[in-house]
mmCIF file of C-alpha atoms in Angstrom:
data_model
loop_
_atom_site.group_PDB
_atom_site.id
_atom_site.type_symbol
_atom_site.label_atom_id
_atom_site.label_comp_id
_atom_site.label_asym_id
_atom_site.label_seq_id
_atom_site.Cartn_x
_atom_site.Cartn_y
_atom_site.Cartn_z
ATOM 1 C CA UNK A 15 -2.029 -12.592 28.462
ATOM 2 C CA UNK A 16 1.682 -12.967 29.445
ATOM 3 C CA UNK A 17 2.775 -13.897 25.930
ATOM 4 C CA UNK A 18 4.461 -11.296 23.742
ATOM 5 C CA UNK A 19 2.203 -12.482 20.788
ATOM 6 C CA UNK A 20 -0.783 -10.181 20.211
ATOM 7 C CA UNK A 21 -4.092 -11.973 21.173
ATOM 8 C CA UNK A 22 -5.375 -11.695 17.497
ATOM 9 C CA UNK A 23 -2.296 -13.657 16.271
ATOM 10 C CA UNK A 24 -2.292 -16.112 19.232
ATOM 11 C CA UNK A 25 -5.181 -17.942 17.758
ATOM 12 C CA UNK A 26 -3.130 -18.730 14.606
ATOM 13 C CA UNK A 27 -0.885 -21.730 14.562
ATOM 14 C CA UNK A 28 2.694 -20.672 15.466
ATOM 15 C CA UNK A 29 4.259 -21.561 12.094
ATOM 16 C CA UNK A 30 1.508 -19.611 10.087
ATOM 17 C CA UNK A 31 1.600 -16.417 12.149
ATOM 18 C CA UNK A 32 4.006 -14.394 10.009
ATOM 19 C CA UNK A 33 2.150 -15.377 6.810
ATOM 20 C CA UNK A 34 -1.218 -14.635 8.301
ATOM 21 C CA UNK A 35 0.102 -11.089 9.314
ATOM 22 C CA UNK A 36 1.531 -10.452 5.908
ATOM 23 C CA UNK A 37 -1.874 -11.520 4.413
ATOM 24 C CA UNK A 38 -3.748 -9.116 6.616
ATOM 25 C CA UNK A 39 -1.578 -6.336 5.525
ATOM 26 C CA UNK A 40 -2.035 -7.048 1.850
ATOM 27 C CA UNK A 41 -5.770 -7.285 2.303
ATOM 28 C CA UNK A 42 -5.719 -3.956 4.156
ATOM 29 C CA UNK A 43 -3.999 -2.400 1.068
ATOM 30 C CA UNK A 44 -6.621 -3.928 -1.208
ATOM 31 C CA UNK A 45 -9.374 -2.490 0.968
ATOM 32 C CA UNK A 46 -7.845 0.976 0.710
ATOM 33 C CA UNK A 47 -7.525 0.798 -3.068
ATOM 34 C CA UNK A 48 -11.135 -0.604 -3.416
ATOM 35 C CA UNK A 49 -12.838 1.755 -1.104
ATOM 36 C CA UNK A 50 -10.886 4.885 -2.297
ATOM 37 C CA UNK A 51 -12.073 4.533 -5.782
ATOM 38 C CA UNK A 52 -15.516 3.180 -5.092
ATOM 39 C CA UNK A 53 -17.208 6.531 -4.782
ATOM 40 C CA UNK A 54 -14.662 8.771 -6.655
ATOM 41 C CA UNK A 55 -13.024 7.633 -9.966
ATOM 42 C CA UNK A 56 -9.341 7.823 -10.687
ATOM 43 C CA UNK A 57 -7.933 11.029 -12.132
ATOM 44 C CA UNK A 58 -6.855 10.600 -15.798
ATOM 45 C CA UNK A 59 -4.550 13.141 -17.398
ATOM 46 C CA UNK A 60 -3.855 11.161 -20.442
ATOM 47 C CA UNK A 61 -5.372 12.459 -23.575
ATOM 48 C CA UNK A 62 -5.673 10.382 -26.754
ATOM 49 C CA UNK A 63 -3.304 12.150 -29.324
ATOM 50 C CA UNK A 64 -4.142 9.938 -32.265
ATOM 51 C CA UNK A 65 -6.838 10.950 -34.664
ATOM 52 C CA UNK A 66 -7.633 13.184 -37.586
ATOM 53 C CA UNK A 67 -7.092 16.897 -38.259
ATOM 54 C CA UNK A 68 -10.732 17.526 -37.511
ATOM 55 C CA UNK A 69 -10.255 15.925 -34.100
ATOM 56 C CA UNK A 70 -7.362 18.256 -33.590
ATOM 57 C CA UNK A 71 -9.413 21.380 -34.535
ATOM 58 C CA UNK A 72 -12.129 20.200 -32.193
ATOM 59 C CA UNK A 73 -9.577 19.546 -29.522
ATOM 60 C CA UNK A 74 -9.805 22.890 -27.658
ATOM 61 C CA UNK A 75 -13.424 22.224 -26.786
ATOM 62 C CA UNK A 76 -12.706 18.634 -25.832
ATOM 63 C CA UNK A 77 -9.575 19.661 -23.789
ATOM 64 C CA UNK A 78 -11.468 22.332 -21.820
ATOM 65 C CA UNK A 79 -14.308 19.920 -21.177
ATOM 66 C CA UNK A 80 -11.755 17.336 -19.945
ATOM 67 C CA UNK A 81 -10.219 19.964 -17.780
ATOM 68 C CA UNK A 82 -13.522 20.756 -16.335
ATOM 69 C CA UNK A 83 -14.224 17.095 -15.574
ATOM 70 C CA UNK A 84 -10.943 16.905 -13.725
ATOM 71 C CA UNK A 85 -11.766 19.997 -11.579
ATOM 72 C CA UNK A 86 -15.216 18.577 -11.096
ATOM 73 C CA UNK A 87 -13.609 15.443 -9.697
ATOM 74 C CA UNK A 88 -11.334 17.464 -7.458
ATOM 75 C CA UNK A 89 -14.113 19.460 -5.939
ATOM 76 C CA UNK A 90 -17.042 17.253 -6.198
ATOM 77 C CA UNK A 91 -18.009 15.867 -2.732
ATOM 78 C CA UNK A 92 -20.745 13.864 -1.006
ATOM 79 C CA UNK A 93 -21.194 12.453 2.446
ATOM 80 C CA UNK A 94 -20.494 8.995 1.167
ATOM 81 C CA UNK A 95 -17.104 10.178 -0.416
ATOM 82 C CA UNK A 96 -16.118 11.794 2.817
ATOM 83 C CA UNK A 97 -16.841 8.590 4.755
ATOM 84 C CA UNK A 98 -14.861 6.571 2.195
ATOM 85 C CA UNK A 99 -11.976 8.912 2.325
ATOM 86 C CA UNK A 100 -11.905 8.956 6.170
ATOM 87 C CA UNK A 101 -11.916 5.225 6.149
ATOM 88 C CA UNK A 102 -9.010 4.995 3.687
ATOM 89 C CA UNK A 103 -7.036 7.690 5.576
ATOM 90 C CA UNK A 104 -7.273 5.699 8.766
ATOM 91 C CA UNK A 105 -6.092 2.527 7.129
ATOM 92 C CA UNK A 106 -3.183 4.444 5.496
ATOM 93 C CA UNK A 107 -2.272 5.781 8.962
ATOM 94 C CA UNK A 108 -2.200 2.180 10.275
ATOM 95 C CA UNK A 109 0.140 1.341 7.443
ATOM 96 C CA UNK A 110 2.253 4.464 8.145
ATOM 97 C CA UNK A 111 2.496 3.452 11.805
ATOM 98 C CA UNK A 112 3.677 -0.092 10.915
ATOM 99 C CA UNK A 113 6.620 1.259 8.843
ATOM 100 C CA UNK A 114 7.536 4.139 11.246
ATOM 101 C CA UNK A 115 11.245 4.151 12.261
ATOM 102 C CA UNK A 116 11.533 3.465 16.006
ATOM 103 C CA UNK A 117 14.992 4.141 17.557
ATOM 104 C CA UNK A 118 14.602 1.722 20.478
ATOM 105 C CA UNK A 119 13.729 -1.161 18.137
ATOM 106 C CA UNK A 120 16.471 -0.296 15.660
ATOM 107 C CA UNK A 121 18.980 -0.102 18.502
ATOM 108 C CA UNK A 122 17.885 -3.717 19.611
ATOM 109 C CA UNK A 123 17.965 -4.857 15.961
ATOM 110 C CA UNK A 124 21.613 -3.648 15.675
ATOM 111 C CA UNK A 125 22.590 -5.316 18.891
ATOM 112 C CA UNK A 126 20.889 -8.587 18.310
ATOM 113 C CA UNK A 127 21.472 -9.359 14.635
ATOM 114 C CA UNK A 128 25.161 -8.214 13.616
ATOM 115 C CA UNK A 129 26.083 -11.705 12.544
ATOM 116 C CA UNK A 130 22.970 -12.139 10.230
ATOM 117 C CA UNK A 131 23.532 -8.582 8.830
ATOM 118 C CA UNK A 132 27.099 -9.242 7.996
ATOM 119 C CA UNK A 133 26.184 -12.525 6.374
ATOM 120 C CA UNK A 134 23.559 -10.700 4.260
ATOM 121 C CA UNK A 135 20.740 -12.657 5.716
ATOM 122 C CA UNK A 136 19.194 -9.607 7.349
ATOM 123 C CA UNK A 137 19.319 -5.943 6.392
ATOM 124 C CA UNK A 138 20.857 -3.256 8.578
ATOM 125 C CA UNK A 139 17.564 -1.614 9.422
ATOM 126 C CA UNK A 140 14.511 -3.387 10.890
ATOM 127 C CA UNK A 141 12.040 -0.932 9.344
ATOM 128 C CA UNK A 142 13.416 -1.776 5.843
ATOM 129 C CA UNK A 143 13.304 -5.572 6.681
ATOM 130 C CA UNK A 144 9.621 -5.028 7.521
ATOM 131 C CA UNK A 145 8.966 -3.172 4.378
ATOM 132 C CA UNK A 146 10.457 -5.787 2.165
ATOM 133 C CA UNK A 147 8.487 -8.572 4.033
ATOM 134 C CA UNK A 148 5.112 -6.777 3.653
ATOM 135 C CA UNK A 149 5.872 -5.836 -0.020
ATOM 136 C CA UNK A 150 6.244 -9.270 -1.630
ATOM 137 C CA UNK A 151 4.752 -8.202 -5.036
ATOM 138 C CA UNK A 152 7.118 -5.083 -5.284
ATOM 139 C CA UNK A 153 10.463 -6.303 -4.044
ATOM 140 C CA UNK A 154 12.162 -9.267 -5.659
ATOM 141 C CA UNK A 155 12.956 -11.721 -2.894
ATOM 142 C CA UNK A 156 13.142 -15.464 -2.581
ATOM 143 C CA UNK A 157 9.634 -16.167 -1.863
ATOM 144 C CA UNK A 158 8.598 -19.894 -1.841
ATOM 145 C CA UNK A 159 6.188 -20.845 -4.606
ATOM 146 C CA UNK A 160 3.779 -22.158 -1.949
ATOM 147 C CA UNK A 161 3.763 -19.058 -0.053
ATOM 148 C CA UNK A 162 3.362 -16.867 -3.153
ATOM 149 C CA UNK A 163 0.476 -18.942 -4.316
ATOM 150 C CA UNK A 164 -1.299 -18.667 -0.893
ATOM 151 C CA UNK A 165 -0.676 -14.714 -1.015
ATOM 152 C CA UNK A 166 -2.109 -14.561 -4.547
ATOM 153 C CA UNK A 167 -5.169 -16.708 -3.909
ATOM 154 C CA UNK A 168 -6.951 -13.792 -2.143
ATOM 155 C CA UNK A 169 -6.520 -11.421 -5.123
ATOM 156 C CA UNK A 170 -7.472 -14.140 -7.567
ATOM 157 C CA UNK A 171 -10.732 -14.678 -5.624
ATOM 158 C CA UNK A 172 -11.278 -10.998 -5.571
ATOM 159 C CA UNK A 173 -10.443 -10.802 -9.278
ATOM 160 C CA UNK A 174 -8.071 -7.888 -8.507
ATOM 161 C CA UNK A 175 -4.500 -7.012 -9.357
ATOM 162 C CA UNK A 176 -2.246 -8.016 -6.502
ATOM 163 C CA UNK A 177 -1.065 -5.034 -4.301
ATOM 164 C CA UNK A 178 1.120 -4.311 -1.355
ATOM 165 C CA UNK A 179 1.963 -0.990 0.491
ATOM 166 C CA UNK A 180 4.671 0.003 -2.071
ATOM 167 C CA UNK A 181 2.289 -0.683 -5.036
ATOM 168 C CA UNK A 182 -0.643 1.149 -3.354
ATOM 169 C CA UNK A 183 1.309 4.528 -3.193
ATOM 170 C CA UNK A 184 1.428 5.284 -6.952
ATOM 171 C CA UNK A 185 -2.274 4.184 -7.333
ATOM 172 C CA UNK A 186 -3.422 6.488 -4.498
ATOM 173 C CA UNK A 187 -1.500 9.361 -6.070
ATOM 174 C CA UNK A 188 -4.192 9.414 -8.846
ATOM 175 C CA UNK A 189 -7.073 9.855 -6.267
ATOM 176 C CA UNK A 190 -8.829 13.272 -6.713
ATOM 177 C CA UNK A 191 -8.703 14.008 -2.972
ATOM 178 C CA UNK A 192 -5.571 15.988 -1.845
ATOM 179 C CA UNK A 193 -5.806 14.587 1.678
ATOM 180 C CA UNK A 194 -5.593 11.037 0.428
ATOM 181 C CA UNK A 195 -2.817 11.671 -1.898
ATOM 182 C CA UNK A 196 -0.857 13.279 0.948
ATOM 183 C CA UNK A 197 -1.412 10.271 3.137
ATOM 184 C CA UNK A 198 -0.188 8.007 0.387
ATOM 185 C CA UNK A 199 2.915 10.269 0.044
ATOM 186 C CA UNK A 200 3.505 9.997 3.757
ATOM 187 C CA UNK A 201 3.355 6.237 3.496
ATOM 188 C CA UNK A 202 5.916 6.256 0.707
ATOM 189 C CA UNK A 203 8.258 8.438 2.948
ATOM 190 C CA UNK A 204 7.919 5.801 5.694
ATOM 191 C CA UNK A 205 8.660 2.985 3.399
ATOM 192 C CA UNK A 206 11.822 4.588 1.849
ATOM 193 C CA UNK A 207 13.057 6.466 4.969
ATOM 194 C CA UNK A 208 15.846 4.029 5.783
ATOM 195 C CA UNK A 209 16.233 2.231 2.442
#
């Protein structure tokens, strides 16, 4: 259509479009976190240091067994795991694209919003403005209580910890797959590039 509004958002009431978009991004982050750890468990390098002297003596065997388990996780693979990782990597690539610095947009942002930037209403970079908007649980910002409750409702229904792109990065760095950890690291670079 002739409108600049994407067709998928055009169906939403005009006043709810931004909130709907933010909600979709948060759900996308939740999907990545859930799917990534559905077939492969999170790496854990923490070892319980409390215990008796006997436990300490037996520690060598336990430590080597723990090490083996970590390496098993790193090299263990099935078709289902591969499919889950590919799906997560694709979703992470979408997030990376959303937070990619684009010179033409930044140039327009600098030209159209100098008064709002000087007053502190907007930030100097549009990509940072986007990152803050889409990371409501990570970045302290004046979020109306009503909006916050609506954003949290999905996570409460899913019985999951609220997440956003910035919170997703450290969680994904504990995934046993190097490819997914690298994609998460790329996302963090995009999020922090202009910050």
